[in-house]
């Protein structure tokens, strides 16, 4: 079986660096290297001393220790550092699952959550969120989807593209279901820290479940996608060793300057989260007013976390709408087709500084084209 093209990433490859108004991106506003270095005295001089040889394949021990300070029980030895979050997803699908195994994936979903598995002959069931209920998936349906050959469940919390966040009771129920069936639970937590109400932040799964993996990175909640640093935390030693061995066939080890810079980000993570959260909530309030005025064109419910939201487009084909929009105005939204969604949905990303102006431009375009 072949690996399907990653539709969302192909669309970004076409438009991300030519479209002037990015209203569909999932990464929030990034920052300049100088601003990251300014977070810690002496950081700039120390960067110049970074040794450019190979780095440790499990990740810089200092970085692993810094990451572990964000966990109540996980230790540095239980953290495995990768290049971004995409690499560990790929590694997991190869190292933890075999052809003929069954994987349940919360849906809609970031495509690598299911396409890599499908390419290996792993059976995938989609655990659908309910668009009429903030895209919440139903735990009773999860129970029904489990088969004798189910090996793992993959969830995303906070969720891309819908912005859905589990409440604590549902979260515990999912862990209980996985534990009851002895399943690995893979929790993509790359948007953690961007709960609009910080009191709703869930614990990292890896601290709560012995067969759980927490996936994290600096690309989303910290806005540092260019560093390409991500990591897995898990108590499961066998899984950890399998992932580490698979990584030898991918990047082997991480970029030394990036690991140095990642330590600064990880030590200042709460500050970075808070900055992004403030902008996200401000932008989301504008988006809420927009959807209220545009309720004849979009059906929407306010998300509670993350950087993206996934309204239904009521004006016809979401794909044609997005293509026309980006070609005539340079405004980029993401059609739901790239999440393999049936129905007409769009992804909005509202983490960028320029968002208020770009949203105004979009509304002007809509008002000038009454047929849309
Ligand atoms: C849910 C989710 N997981 C993983 C990734 C990949 O992150 P990275 O850019 O760090 O590889 C993304 C990127 O959009 C994502 O949305």
PDB file of N, CA and C and ligand atoms in Angstrom, residues 8-9 26 83-87 89 110 112-113 156 158 160 188 190-191 215 217-220 225 228-230 347, ligand 1:
ATOM      1  N   UNK A   8      -3.508  18.364   3.299  1.00  0.00           N
ATOM      2  CA  UNK A   8      -3.402  19.667   3.967  1.00  0.00           C
ATOM      3  C   UNK A   8      -2.016  20.283   3.746  1.00  0.00           C
ATOM      4  N   UNK A   9      -0.987  19.454   3.890  1.00  0.00           N
ATOM      5  CA  UNK A   9       0.377  19.974   3.740  1.00  0.00           C
ATOM      6  C   UNK A   9       0.653  20.365   2.286  1.00  0.00           C
ATOM      7  N   UNK A  26      -2.697  26.777  11.632  1.00  0.00           N
ATOM      8  CA  UNK A  26      -2.880  26.271  12.997  1.00  0.00           C
ATOM      9  C   UNK A  26      -1.780  26.743  13.938  1.00  0.00           C
ATOM     10  N   UNK A  83      12.279  15.493  15.948  1.00  0.00           N
ATOM     11  CA  UNK A  83      12.215  16.714  15.133  1.00  0.00           C
ATOM     12  C   UNK A  83      10.753  17.008  14.831  1.00  0.00           C
ATOM     13  N   UNK A  84      10.164  17.913  15.590  1.00  0.00           N
ATOM     14  CA  UNK A  84       8.749  18.249  15.417  1.00  0.00           C
ATOM     15  C   UNK A  84       7.859  17.140  15.970  1.00  0.00           C
ATOM     16  N   UNK A  85       6.545  17.305  15.745  1.00  0.00           N
ATOM     17  CA  UNK A  85       5.582  16.305  16.216  1.00  0.00           C
ATOM     18  C   UNK A  85       5.252  15.298  15.123  1.00  0.00           C
ATOM     19  N   UNK A  86       5.509  15.671  13.886  1.00  0.00           N
ATOM     20  CA  UNK A  86       5.200  14.783  12.758  1.00  0.00           C
ATOM     21  C   UNK A  86       6.059  13.517  12.801  1.00  0.00           C
ATOM     22  N   UNK A  87       7.318  13.682  13.156  1.00  0.00           N
ATOM     23  CA  UNK A  87       8.229  12.532  13.170  1.00  0.00           C
ATOM     24  C   UNK A  87       7.773  11.455  14.173  1.00  0.00           C
ATOM     25  N   UNK A  89       4.779  10.850  15.231  1.00  0.00           N
ATOM     26  CA  UNK A  89       3.546  10.199  14.751  1.00  0.00           C
ATOM     27  C   UNK A  89       3.932   9.094  13.760  1.00  0.00           C
ATOM     28  N   UNK A 110      -5.944  15.330  11.988  1.00  0.00           N
ATOM     29  CA  UNK A 110      -4.730  15.651  11.247  1.00  0.00           C
ATOM     30  C   UNK A 110      -4.367  14.391  10.455  1.00  0.00           C
ATOM     31  N   UNK A 112      -1.945  12.659   9.213  1.00  0.00           N
ATOM     32  CA  UNK A 112      -0.957  11.622   9.540  1.00  0.00           C
ATOM     33  C   UNK A 112      -1.453  10.719  10.661  1.00  0.00           C
ATOM     34  N   UNK A 113      -2.466  11.151  11.422  1.00  0.00           N
ATOM     35  CA  UNK A 113      -3.028  10.299  12.477  1.00  0.00           C
ATOM     36  C   UNK A 113      -3.640   9.017  11.920  1.00  0.00           C
ATOM     37  N   UNK A 156      -6.815  13.644  20.176  1.00  0.00           N
ATOM     38  CA  UNK A 156      -6.112  14.920  20.012  1.00  0.00           C
ATOM     39  C   UNK A 156      -6.781  15.921  20.952  1.00  0.00           C
ATOM     40  N   UNK A 158      -5.977  19.638  23.178  1.00  0.00           N
ATOM     41  CA  UNK A 158      -7.067  20.208  22.391  1.00  0.00           C
ATOM     42  C   UNK A 158      -6.998  19.763  20.926  1.00  0.00           C
ATOM     43  N   UNK A 160      -7.335  19.661  16.818  1.00  0.00           N
ATOM     44  CA  UNK A 160      -7.218  20.303  15.508  1.00  0.00           C
ATOM     45  C   UNK A 160      -8.000  19.428  14.526  1.00  0.00           C
ATOM     46  N   UNK A 188      -2.361  13.232  21.308  1.00  0.00           N
ATOM     47  CA  UNK A 188      -1.682  14.343  20.649  1.00  0.00           C
ATOM     48  C   UNK A 188      -2.050  15.611  21.409  1.00  0.00           C
ATOM     49  N   UNK A 190      -0.388  18.660  21.218  1.00  0.00           N
ATOM     50  CA  UNK A 190       0.453  19.760  20.732  1.00  0.00           C
ATOM     51  C   UNK A 190      -0.189  21.138  20.911  1.00  0.00           C
ATOM     52  N   UNK A 191      -1.488  21.174  21.207  1.00  0.00           N
ATOM     53  CA  UNK A 191      -2.129  22.481  21.466  1.00  0.00           C
ATOM     54  C   UNK A 191      -2.369  22.697  22.962  1.00  0.00           C
ATOM     55  N   UNK A 215       2.059  13.305  23.183  1.00  0.00           N
ATOM     56  CA  UNK A 215       2.862  13.920  22.116  1.00  0.00           C
ATOM     57  C   UNK A 215       2.819  15.422  22.301  1.00  0.00           C
ATOM     58  N   UNK A 217       5.070  19.370  21.296  1.00  0.00           N
ATOM     59  CA  UNK A 217       6.079  20.022  20.449  1.00  0.00           C
ATOM     60  C   UNK A 217       6.074  21.512  20.744  1.00  0.00           C
ATOM     61  N   UNK A 218       7.002  22.219  20.114  1.00  0.00           N
ATOM     62  CA  UNK A 218       7.069  23.677  20.318  1.00  0.00           C
ATOM     63  C   UNK A 218       6.372  24.434  19.200  1.00  0.00           C
ATOM     64  N   UNK A 219       5.853  23.706  18.185  1.00  0.00           N
ATOM     65  CA  UNK A 219       5.321  24.369  16.991  1.00  0.00           C
ATOM     66  C   UNK A 219       4.038  25.137  17.251  1.00  0.00           C
ATOM     67  N   UNK A 220       3.192  24.613  18.143  1.00  0.00           N
ATOM     68  CA  UNK A 220       1.841  25.155  18.253  1.00  0.00           C
ATOM     69  C   UNK A 220       1.701  26.040  19.486  1.00  0.00           C
ATOM     70  N   UNK A 225       7.437  26.861  15.436  1.00  0.00           N
ATOM     71  CA  UNK A 225       7.453  25.736  14.494  1.00  0.00           C
ATOM     72  C   UNK A 225       8.806  25.596  13.795  1.00  0.00           C
ATOM     73  N   UNK A 228      11.503  23.014  14.946  1.00  0.00           N
ATOM     74  CA  UNK A 228      11.298  21.595  14.649  1.00  0.00           C
ATOM     75  C   UNK A 228      11.694  20.719  15.833  1.00  0.00           C
ATOM     76  N   UNK A 229      11.127  20.995  16.982  1.00  0.00           N
ATOM     77  CA  UNK A 229      11.368  20.147  18.156  1.00  0.00           C
ATOM     78  C   UNK A 229      10.025  19.649  18.691  1.00  0.00           C
ATOM     79  N   UNK A 230       9.953  18.329  18.893  1.00  0.00           N
ATOM     80  CA  UNK A 230       8.774  17.709  19.492  1.00  0.00           C
ATOM     81  C   UNK A 230       9.227  16.593  20.414  1.00  0.00           C
ATOM     82  N   UNK A 347     -11.574  25.294   7.792  1.00  0.00           N
ATOM     83  CA  UNK A 347     -10.803  25.547   9.006  1.00  0.00           C
ATOM     84  C   UNK A 347     -10.357  27.001   9.028  1.00  0.00           C
TER      85      UNK A 347
HETATM   86  C1  LIG B   1      -2.592  17.808  15.767  1.00  0.00           C
HETATM   87  C2  LIG B   1      -1.227  17.979  15.165  1.00  0.00           C
HETATM   88  N1  LIG B   1      -0.280  17.092  15.478  1.00  0.00           N
HETATM   89  C3  LIG B   1       0.959  17.200  14.955  1.00  0.00           C
HETATM   90  C4  LIG B   1       1.295  18.215  14.083  1.00  0.00           C
HETATM   91  C5  LIG B   1       2.679  18.300  13.515  1.00  0.00           C
HETATM   92  O1  LIG B   1       3.443  19.260  14.213  1.00  0.00           O
HETATM   93  P1  LIG B   1       4.931  19.657  13.820  1.00  0.00           P
HETATM   94  O2  LIG B   1       4.854  20.820  12.909  1.00  0.00           O
HETATM   95  O3  LIG B   1       5.609  19.994  15.127  1.00  0.00           O
HETATM   96  O4  LIG B   1       5.582  18.469  13.188  1.00  0.00           O
HETATM   97  C6  LIG B   1       0.325  19.162  13.743  1.00  0.00           C
HETATM   98  C7  LIG B   1       0.633  20.248  12.797  1.00  0.00           C
HETATM   99  O5  LIG B   1      -0.226  20.925  12.278  1.00  0.00           O
HETATM  100  C8  LIG B   1      -0.958  19.044  14.310  1.00  0.00           C
HETATM  101  O6  LIG B   1      -1.932  19.940  14.033  1.00  0.00           O
END
